[in-house]
Amino acid sequence: MSVLVDRRDGGVVLVTIDRQDALNALNVETLTELRDRLRELAEDESARVVVLTGAGEKAFVAGADIKYMGSLAPDEAKAWGALGHEAARLLEEMPKPTIAAINGFALGGGCELALGCDLRYASSRARLGQPEIDLGIVPGWGGTQRLARVCGLGVAKDLVLTGRMVDAEEALRIGLVNAVVDPVLDRALEVAAKLAEKSPGALRVAKRLLNLSPGALEREAEEFGDLFASEDAKEGLAAFAEKRTPRFTGR
Ligand code: CAA
């Protein structure tokens, strides 16, 4: 099991992604497990607030598993994108607050899962970003839409087009996280305990209203998959696994 569910007092539930040898990057098994646990928690009235974090000292989630993606055909990449979208959508839409405790790297799909959460707290050593462009692909689990919604289009274009990582202080300045605090999990659990005392019905409606806005999430899932037909995607994904700099040709 690589997704641990720990039920705390008062209806706070801590979900920990634990695949530390890959910096908690999500392969099919782990992402499916995460999606299944989130589905259960969405339905479970005794779960009042969900906190999501990564195991270990180094990473929240270092993204989708790049080694797995290296061999995906466009149709498979679409299904993979859809699975990540479902997990992020569950975090965004489940009728109770969700909080990301970002304890290290939150890159690519990791940043996108954090963006699905209602609140984001970061440790001072957190590093966030959407580095997909350097793999010859694009964010595929909601990043192009949610990053723009959370931080504004200018910031989203900067991070998605350059693929650069931001440190915790910059993440706070651009509104990507709500606070930088150590130890981050303690703060997230503290806020969760406070939220768990509020009216679940009012929280549910507040969250639903705050989420009302048109998006283009389906379009993102579609085009993410299409890119896997390109040689550049194959080159970018293979170069990571082979620990070398990719050579992009435009094909
Ligand atoms: N997928 C698969 N394996 C990963 C991974 C990922 N996303 N991130 C890290 N790992 C693995 C590394 O390959 C390495 O494994 P080995 O020991 O077997 O070589 C292990 O985790 C430790 O990583 P590093 O040795 O690279 O650790 P570091 O401290 O030197 O660097 C890092 C840390 C900067 C986060 C670096 O690991 C890195 O750049 N990772 C990739 C980040 C990334 O590009 N994420 C986006 C993925 S694409 C995506 O998520 C698409 C989407 O939108 C759905």
Short mmCIF file of C-alpha atoms and ligand atoms in Angstrom, two decimals:
data_model
loop_
_atom_site.label_atom_id
_atom_site.label_comp_id
_atom_site.label_asym_id
_atom_site.label_seq_id
_atom_site.Cartn_x
_atom_site.Cartn_y
_atom_site.Cartn_z
CA MET A 1 0.00 0.00 0.00
CA SER A 2 1.43 3.36 -0.93
CA VAL A 3 -1.46 5.59 0.09
CA LEU A 4 -2.00 5.65 3.83
CA VAL A 5 -5.23 6.85 5.42
CA ASP A 6 -5.03 7.94 9.04
CA ARG A 7 -8.26 8.96 10.74
CA ARG A 8 -7.68 11.54 13.48
CA ASP A 9 -10.02 12.84 16.17
CA GLY A 10 -12.88 15.10 15.14
CA GLY A 11 -13.22 13.85 11.57
CA VAL A 12 -9.81 14.98 10.29
CA VAL A 13 -8.33 12.45 7.85
CA LEU A 14 -4.66 12.47 6.89
CA VAL A 15 -3.85 10.91 3.50
CA THR A 16 -0.13 10.24 2.92
CA ILE A 17 1.37 9.29 -0.44
CA ASP A 18 4.29 6.99 0.30
CA ARG A 19 6.53 6.04 -2.60
CA GLN A 20 9.70 7.54 -1.28
CA ASP A 21 12.17 5.80 -3.59
CA ALA A 22 10.66 7.85 -6.45
CA LEU A 23 10.08 11.02 -4.37
CA ASN A 24 6.40 10.00 -4.15
CA ALA A 25 5.97 10.27 -7.93
CA LEU A 26 2.69 8.65 -8.94
CA ASN A 27 2.64 5.47 -11.00
CA VAL A 28 -0.63 3.81 -12.05
CA GLU A 29 -0.90 1.73 -8.91
CA THR A 30 -0.36 4.64 -6.51
CA LEU A 31 -2.53 7.07 -8.42
CA THR A 32 -5.36 4.52 -8.67
CA GLU A 33 -5.08 3.89 -4.95
CA LEU A 34 -5.17 7.63 -4.27
CA ARG A 35 -8.22 8.09 -6.52
CA ASP A 36 -10.01 5.19 -4.78
CA ARG A 37 -9.27 6.52 -1.27
CA LEU A 38 -10.42 10.02 -2.28
CA ARG A 39 -13.65 8.60 -3.73
CA GLU A 40 -14.34 6.83 -0.44
CA LEU A 41 -13.55 9.93 1.62
CA ALA A 42 -15.78 12.09 -0.58
CA GLU A 43 -18.73 9.82 0.29
CA ASP A 44 -17.86 9.31 3.96
CA GLU A 45 -19.77 11.75 6.17
CA SER A 46 -17.56 11.00 9.16
CA ALA A 47 -14.61 12.44 7.22
CA ARG A 48 -14.98 16.19 7.73
CA VAL A 49 -11.66 17.51 6.41
CA VAL A 50 -8.98 15.79 4.30
CA VAL A 51 -5.27 16.65 4.56
CA LEU A 52 -2.96 15.40 1.80
CA THR A 53 0.81 15.07 2.22
CA GLY A 54 3.85 13.11 1.04
CA ALA A 55 5.87 10.65 3.11
CA GLY A 56 9.46 11.42 4.06
CA GLU A 57 11.46 14.61 4.29
CA LYS A 58 11.99 15.41 0.65
CA ALA A 59 8.84 15.39 -1.42
CA PHE A 60 5.13 16.03 -1.43
CA VAL A 61 4.79 14.47 -4.91
CA ALA A 62 7.51 14.85 -7.59
CA GLY A 63 4.90 14.45 -10.33
CA ALA A 64 3.53 11.76 -12.53
CA ASP A 65 5.95 8.84 -12.94
CA ILE A 66 8.08 9.89 -15.90
CA LYS A 67 9.53 6.42 -16.45
CA TYR A 68 6.02 5.00 -16.80
CA MET A 69 4.99 7.77 -19.20
CA GLY A 70 7.94 7.15 -21.51
CA SER A 71 6.19 4.31 -23.31
CA LEU A 72 2.62 5.64 -23.45
CA ALA A 73 0.70 5.88 -26.72
CA PRO A 74 -1.67 8.88 -27.04
CA ASP A 75 -4.76 6.83 -26.05
CA GLU A 76 -2.99 5.47 -22.99
CA ALA A 77 -1.76 8.96 -22.11
CA LYS A 78 -5.36 10.21 -22.33
CA ALA A 79 -6.50 7.54 -19.89
CA TRP A 80 -3.55 8.41 -17.64
CA GLY A 81 -4.46 12.10 -17.84
CA ALA A 82 -8.08 11.26 -17.03
CA LEU A 83 -7.05 9.32 -13.92
CA GLY A 84 -5.01 12.27 -12.62
CA HIS A 85 -7.84 14.64 -13.48
CA GLU A 86 -10.24 12.51 -11.50
CA ALA A 87 -8.01 12.59 -8.41
CA ALA A 88 -7.52 16.37 -8.66
CA ARG A 89 -11.24 16.89 -9.29
CA LEU A 90 -12.13 14.83 -6.23
CA LEU A 91 -9.88 17.05 -4.11
CA GLU A 92 -11.44 20.14 -5.64
CA GLU A 93 -15.07 19.06 -5.58
CA MET A 94 -15.54 16.71 -2.64
CA PRO A 95 -18.11 18.32 -0.34
CA LYS A 96 -15.61 19.03 2.46
CA PRO A 97 -12.39 21.02 2.73
CA THR A 98 -9.14 19.57 1.43
CA ILE A 99 -5.70 20.83 2.49
CA ALA A 100 -2.29 20.13 0.93
CA ALA A 101 0.62 19.98 3.37
CA ILE A 102 3.48 20.51 0.90
CA ASN A 103 6.50 19.05 2.66
CA GLY A 104 9.01 19.19 -0.23
CA PHE A 105 8.94 18.91 -4.03
CA ALA A 106 5.48 19.45 -5.54
CA LEU A 107 6.20 19.24 -9.25
CA GLY A 108 4.06 18.56 -12.30
CA GLY A 109 1.21 16.30 -11.21
CA GLY A 110 2.23 16.96 -7.58
CA CYS A 111 1.69 20.69 -7.96
CA GLU A 112 -1.56 19.90 -9.79
CA LEU A 113 -2.87 17.76 -6.92
CA ALA A 114 -1.98 20.56 -4.50
CA LEU A 115 -3.84 22.99 -6.78
CA GLY A 116 -6.89 20.73 -6.56
CA CYS A 117 -6.91 21.24 -2.78
CA ASP A 118 -8.80 24.12 -1.21
CA LEU A 119 -5.84 25.27 0.92
CA ARG A 120 -2.09 24.84 0.45
CA TYR A 121 0.51 25.13 3.18
CA ALA A 122 4.20 24.76 2.36
CA SER A 123 7.26 23.97 4.43
CA SER A 124 10.19 26.35 3.99
CA ARG A 125 12.01 23.71 1.92
CA ALA A 126 9.11 23.15 -0.51
CA ARG A 127 9.77 23.59 -4.23
CA LEU A 128 6.84 23.87 -6.63
CA GLY A 129 6.52 24.01 -10.38
CA GLN A 130 5.17 22.67 -13.65
CA PRO A 131 8.35 21.36 -15.34
CA GLU A 132 6.51 19.33 -18.02
CA ILE A 133 7.72 21.62 -20.82
CA ASP A 134 11.26 20.28 -20.29
CA LEU A 135 9.92 16.78 -20.93
CA GLY A 136 8.34 17.86 -24.22
CA ILE A 137 4.82 17.65 -22.78
CA VAL A 138 2.40 19.92 -20.87
CA PRO A 139 0.65 19.78 -17.48
CA GLY A 140 -1.99 17.08 -17.78
CA TRP A 141 -3.85 16.95 -14.47
CA GLY A 142 -5.44 20.39 -14.42
CA GLY A 143 -2.38 22.64 -14.09
CA THR A 144 -3.00 24.90 -17.07
CA GLN A 145 -6.43 25.83 -15.73
CA ARG A 146 -6.09 25.73 -11.95
CA LEU A 147 -2.72 27.48 -11.82
CA ALA A 148 -4.16 30.35 -13.83
CA ARG A 149 -7.24 30.44 -11.60
CA VAL A 150 -5.23 30.42 -8.38
CA CYS A 151 -2.28 32.67 -9.35
CA GLY A 152 -3.47 34.55 -12.45
CA LEU A 153 -2.73 33.98 -16.10
CA GLY A 154 0.60 35.84 -16.07
CA VAL A 155 2.08 33.64 -13.36
CA ALA A 156 0.66 30.49 -14.95
CA LYS A 157 2.26 31.35 -18.29
CA ASP A 158 5.60 32.03 -16.58
CA LEU A 159 5.63 28.72 -14.73
CA VAL A 160 4.15 26.52 -17.49
CA LEU A 161 6.21 27.96 -20.36
CA THR A 162 9.55 28.15 -18.53
CA GLY A 163 9.06 25.05 -16.38
CA ARG A 164 11.01 26.77 -13.62
CA MET A 165 10.64 25.80 -9.98
CA VAL A 166 9.72 28.33 -7.29
CA ASP A 167 10.82 28.13 -3.68
CA ALA A 168 8.39 28.42 -0.80
CA GLU A 169 8.81 32.19 -0.36
CA GLU A 170 8.10 32.87 -4.03
CA ALA A 171 5.17 30.45 -3.94
CA LEU A 172 3.71 32.53 -1.12
CA ARG A 173 4.35 35.82 -2.94
CA ILE A 174 2.58 34.65 -6.11
CA GLY A 175 -0.35 33.19 -4.17
CA LEU A 176 0.43 29.57 -5.00
CA VAL A 177 0.41 28.67 -1.29
CA ASN A 178 -1.54 30.19 1.59
CA ALA A 179 1.34 30.15 4.10
CA VAL A 180 4.88 28.91 4.63
CA VAL A 181 5.29 27.25 7.99
CA ASP A 182 7.40 24.62 9.72
CA PRO A 183 6.47 21.96 10.58
CA VAL A 184 3.94 22.18 7.80
CA LEU A 185 1.93 19.11 8.69
CA ASP A 186 1.25 20.41 12.20
CA ARG A 187 -0.17 23.65 10.77
CA ALA A 188 -2.28 21.80 8.20
CA LEU A 189 -3.72 19.50 10.87
CA GLU A 190 -4.37 22.46 13.16
CA VAL A 191 -6.34 24.29 10.46
CA ALA A 192 -8.11 21.04 9.57
CA ALA A 193 -9.21 20.59 13.20
CA LYS A 194 -10.66 24.13 13.19
CA LEU A 195 -12.51 23.53 9.91
CA ALA A 196 -13.86 20.23 11.24
CA GLU A 197 -15.72 22.19 13.95
CA LYS A 198 -17.59 24.33 11.43
CA SER A 199 -20.95 23.52 9.85
CA PRO A 200 -20.39 20.79 7.23
CA GLY A 201 -23.41 22.05 5.26
CA ALA A 202 -22.15 25.63 5.14
CA LEU A 203 -18.65 24.46 4.18
CA ARG A 204 -20.13 22.30 1.41
CA VAL A 205 -22.12 25.18 -0.08
CA ALA A 206 -19.27 27.69 0.34
CA LYS A 207 -16.92 25.35 -1.47
CA ARG A 208 -19.42 24.67 -4.26
CA LEU A 209 -20.00 28.40 -4.82
CA LEU A 210 -16.29 29.26 -4.73
CA ASN A 211 -15.65 26.59 -7.34
CA LEU A 212 -18.24 27.98 -9.78
CA SER A 213 -16.28 29.07 -12.81
CA PRO A 214 -15.94 27.84 -16.35
CA GLY A 215 -12.85 25.85 -17.15
CA ALA A 216 -11.29 23.94 -19.97
CA LEU A 217 -10.19 20.88 -18.06
CA GLU A 218 -11.49 18.35 -20.61
CA ARG A 219 -9.60 20.12 -23.36
CA GLU A 220 -6.39 19.92 -21.33
CA ALA A 221 -6.80 16.18 -20.76
CA GLU A 222 -7.31 15.68 -24.52
CA GLU A 223 -4.30 17.70 -25.71
CA PHE A 224 -2.02 16.24 -23.02
CA GLY A 225 -2.69 12.80 -24.54
CA ASP A 226 -2.25 14.02 -28.14
CA LEU A 227 1.29 15.25 -27.36
CA PHE A 228 2.41 11.69 -26.71
CA ALA A 229 2.38 11.13 -30.49
CA SER A 230 5.33 13.55 -30.83
CA GLU A 231 8.98 12.58 -31.03
CA ASP A 232 9.79 15.44 -28.65
CA ALA A 233 7.66 13.88 -25.91
CA LYS A 234 9.38 10.52 -26.37
CA GLU A 235 12.77 12.25 -26.34
CA GLY A 236 12.00 14.41 -23.28
CA LEU A 237 10.62 11.54 -21.22
CA ALA A 238 13.43 9.15 -22.23
CA ALA A 239 16.11 11.75 -21.48
CA PHE A 240 14.93 12.06 -17.87
CA ALA A 241 15.18 8.29 -17.32
CA GLU A 242 18.59 8.21 -19.01
CA LYS A 243 19.82 11.20 -16.95
CA ARG A 244 20.74 13.33 -19.98
CA THR A 245 19.66 16.63 -21.53
CA PRO A 246 16.86 16.20 -24.10
CA ARG A 247 17.40 17.23 -27.74
CA PHE A 248 14.12 18.60 -29.07
CA THR A 249 13.62 18.71 -32.83
CA GLY A 250 10.09 20.03 -33.16
CA ARG A 251 8.70 16.77 -34.49
N1 CAA B 1 8.96 10.12 -12.05
C1 CAA B 1 9.70 9.02 -11.87
N2 CAA B 1 10.77 8.99 -11.05
C2 CAA B 1 11.07 10.13 -10.40
C3 CAA B 1 10.36 11.32 -10.56
C4 CAA B 1 9.24 11.29 -11.42
N3 CAA B 1 8.45 12.34 -11.61
N4 CAA B 1 10.92 12.28 -9.80
C5 CAA B 1 11.97 11.70 -9.18
N5 CAA B 1 12.07 10.40 -9.53
C6 CAA B 1 13.05 9.43 -9.09
C7 CAA B 1 14.39 9.67 -9.76
O1 CAA B 1 14.41 9.13 -11.08
C8 CAA B 1 15.33 8.97 -8.80
O2 CAA B 1 15.24 7.59 -9.02
P1 CAA B 1 16.61 6.71 -9.17
O3 CAA B 1 17.25 6.83 -7.82
O4 CAA B 1 16.08 5.36 -9.48
O5 CAA B 1 17.43 7.35 -10.25
C9 CAA B 1 14.67 9.24 -7.44
O6 CAA B 1 13.32 9.59 -7.70
C10 CAA B 1 15.31 10.40 -6.69
O7 CAA B 1 15.31 11.53 -7.57
P2 CAA B 1 16.65 12.35 -7.95
O8 CAA B 1 17.85 11.49 -7.80
O9 CAA B 1 16.41 12.99 -9.28
O10 CAA B 1 16.64 13.44 -6.76
P3 CAA B 1 17.24 14.91 -6.81
O11 CAA B 1 17.15 15.43 -5.42
O12 CAA B 1 18.55 14.93 -7.51
O13 CAA B 1 16.21 15.75 -7.74
C11 CAA B 1 14.03 16.45 -8.48
C12 CAA B 1 14.89 15.94 -7.31
C13 CAA B 1 14.49 17.86 -8.89
C14 CAA B 1 12.60 16.51 -7.99
C15 CAA B 1 14.19 15.49 -9.69
O14 CAA B 1 13.96 14.16 -9.25
C16 CAA B 1 13.23 15.76 -10.81
O15 CAA B 1 13.44 16.68 -11.59
N6 CAA B 1 12.16 14.95 -10.91
C17 CAA B 1 11.20 15.09 -11.99
C18 CAA B 1 10.22 16.20 -11.70
C19 CAA B 1 9.26 16.35 -12.84
O16 CAA B 1 9.64 16.65 -13.97
N7 CAA B 1 7.96 16.19 -12.55
C20 CAA B 1 6.92 16.31 -13.54
C21 CAA B 1 6.57 14.98 -14.10
S1 CAA B 1 5.53 15.09 -15.52
C22 CAA B 1 3.98 15.24 -14.93
O17 CAA B 1 3.74 15.29 -13.74
C23 CAA B 1 2.93 15.29 -16.01
C24 CAA B 1 1.57 15.68 -15.57
O18 CAA B 1 1.22 16.84 -15.48
C25 CAA B 1 0.60 14.65 -15.34
#
